[in-house]
Amino acid sequence: GPELDALSDMELREAVLKYNIFARASPENKLQIVKALQAEDQICSMTGDGVNDAPALKAADMGVAMGKEGTDVAREASEMILADDNFATIVEAV
């Protein structure tokens, strides 16, 4: 959200190495997070459910879409679809 928007590219690259979870990120933030992680040679996954999440889902090493509430666009952009929309399922699936 607004906290990520206020960071420079370098500050974001530092933040993605320090923190594991970013809540309430906008679709634009999600793409910025993916690019920052990849710039640091990190493998990343991104979750999303909407049309606006598709660029980040596609750019991530593993996009994960919600199967119940997610849009067709998000599902098509992802490598994994959570049929039950439960984040705990990711651990089992991986």
Short mmCIF file of C-alpha atoms in Angstrom, two decimals:
data_model
loop_
_atom_site.label_atom_id
_atom_site.label_comp_id
_atom_site.label_asym_id
_atom_site.label_seq_id
_atom_site.Cartn_x
_atom_site.Cartn_y
_atom_site.Cartn_z
CA GLY A 1 0.00 0.00 0.00
CA PRO A 2 1.09 3.54 0.70
CA GLU A 3 4.17 2.42 2.64
CA LEU A 4 5.52 0.57 -0.40
CA ASP A 5 4.65 3.49 -2.68
CA ALA A 6 6.89 5.73 -0.58
CA LEU A 7 9.98 3.51 -1.01
CA SER A 8 12.65 4.06 -3.62
CA ASP A 9 13.61 1.11 -5.83
CA MET A 10 16.68 0.42 -3.67
CA GLU A 11 14.67 0.67 -0.43
CA LEU A 12 12.13 -1.77 -1.84
CA ARG A 13 14.91 -4.20 -2.79
CA GLU A 14 16.15 -4.03 0.80
CA ALA A 15 12.63 -4.44 2.20
CA VAL A 16 11.87 -7.58 0.19
CA LEU A 17 14.98 -9.21 1.61
CA LYS A 18 14.03 -8.24 5.16
CA TYR A 19 10.29 -9.04 5.19
CA ASN A 20 8.52 -12.21 4.02
CA ILE A 21 4.91 -11.04 3.87
CA PHE A 22 3.37 -7.88 2.48
CA ALA A 23 -0.33 -7.40 3.26
CA ARG A 24 -2.83 -5.25 1.41
CA ALA A 25 -0.47 -4.67 -1.50
CA SER A 26 -1.98 -3.11 -4.60
CA PRO A 27 -1.63 -4.92 -7.93
CA GLU A 28 1.11 -2.41 -8.85
CA ASN A 29 2.88 -3.11 -5.54
CA LYS A 30 2.72 -6.85 -6.23
CA LEU A 31 4.53 -6.39 -9.53
CA GLN A 32 7.10 -4.11 -7.87
CA ILE A 33 7.71 -6.75 -5.18
CA VAL A 34 8.20 -9.48 -7.78
CA LYS A 35 10.65 -7.36 -9.77
CA ALA A 36 12.56 -6.34 -6.61
CA LEU A 37 12.92 -9.96 -5.51
CA GLN A 38 14.06 -11.07 -8.94
CA ALA A 39 16.55 -8.17 -9.07
CA GLU A 40 18.05 -9.67 -5.91
CA ASP A 41 18.25 -13.11 -7.60
CA GLN A 42 15.45 -14.46 -5.40
CA ILE A 43 12.82 -16.95 -6.51
CA CYS A 44 9.38 -15.62 -5.72
CA SER A 45 5.76 -16.58 -5.68
CA MET A 46 2.82 -14.20 -5.78
CA THR A 47 -0.83 -14.78 -4.96
CA GLY A 48 -3.73 -12.97 -6.54
CA ASP A 49 -7.33 -13.26 -7.59
CA GLY A 50 -8.14 -10.35 -9.86
CA VAL A 51 -7.57 -9.21 -13.40
CA ASN A 52 -5.24 -6.49 -12.11
CA ASP A 53 -3.07 -9.12 -10.37
CA ALA A 54 -2.34 -10.93 -13.64
CA PRO A 55 0.90 -9.04 -14.51
CA ALA A 56 2.45 -9.91 -11.12
CA LEU A 57 1.21 -13.50 -11.29
CA LYS A 58 2.71 -13.88 -14.76
CA ALA A 59 6.02 -12.22 -13.80
CA ALA A 60 6.51 -14.27 -10.61
CA ASP A 61 8.42 -17.52 -10.73
CA MET A 62 5.21 -19.13 -9.48
CA GLY A 63 1.93 -17.29 -9.74
CA VAL A 64 -0.78 -18.65 -7.45
CA ALA A 65 -4.41 -17.79 -8.21
CA MET A 66 -7.55 -18.35 -6.18
CA GLY A 67 -9.72 -21.02 -7.77
CA LYS A 68 -13.10 -20.20 -6.23
CA GLU A 69 -13.12 -16.42 -6.11
CA GLY A 70 -10.36 -15.73 -8.64
CA THR A 71 -10.95 -14.44 -12.13
CA ASP A 72 -10.29 -16.48 -15.26
CA VAL A 73 -7.54 -14.00 -16.17
CA ALA A 74 -5.74 -14.55 -12.83
CA ARG A 75 -6.04 -18.32 -13.16
CA GLU A 76 -4.68 -18.28 -16.72
CA ALA A 77 -1.69 -16.14 -15.65
CA SER A 78 -0.75 -18.54 -12.83
CA GLU A 79 1.17 -21.76 -12.54
CA MET A 80 -0.86 -22.94 -9.54
CA ILE A 81 -4.55 -22.57 -8.72
CA LEU A 82 -5.81 -22.98 -5.16
CA ALA A 83 -9.08 -24.83 -5.63
CA ASP A 84 -10.16 -24.06 -2.06
CA ASP A 85 -8.80 -20.46 -1.86
CA ASN A 86 -6.98 -21.49 1.34
CA PHE A 87 -3.44 -20.16 1.74
CA ALA A 88 -2.54 -23.15 3.94
CA THR A 89 -3.00 -25.32 0.85
CA ILE A 90 0.08 -23.70 -0.72
CA VAL A 91 2.35 -25.41 1.81
CA GLU A 92 0.84 -28.81 1.04
CA ALA A 93 0.91 -28.23 -2.72
CA VAL A 94 4.55 -27.18 -2.77
#
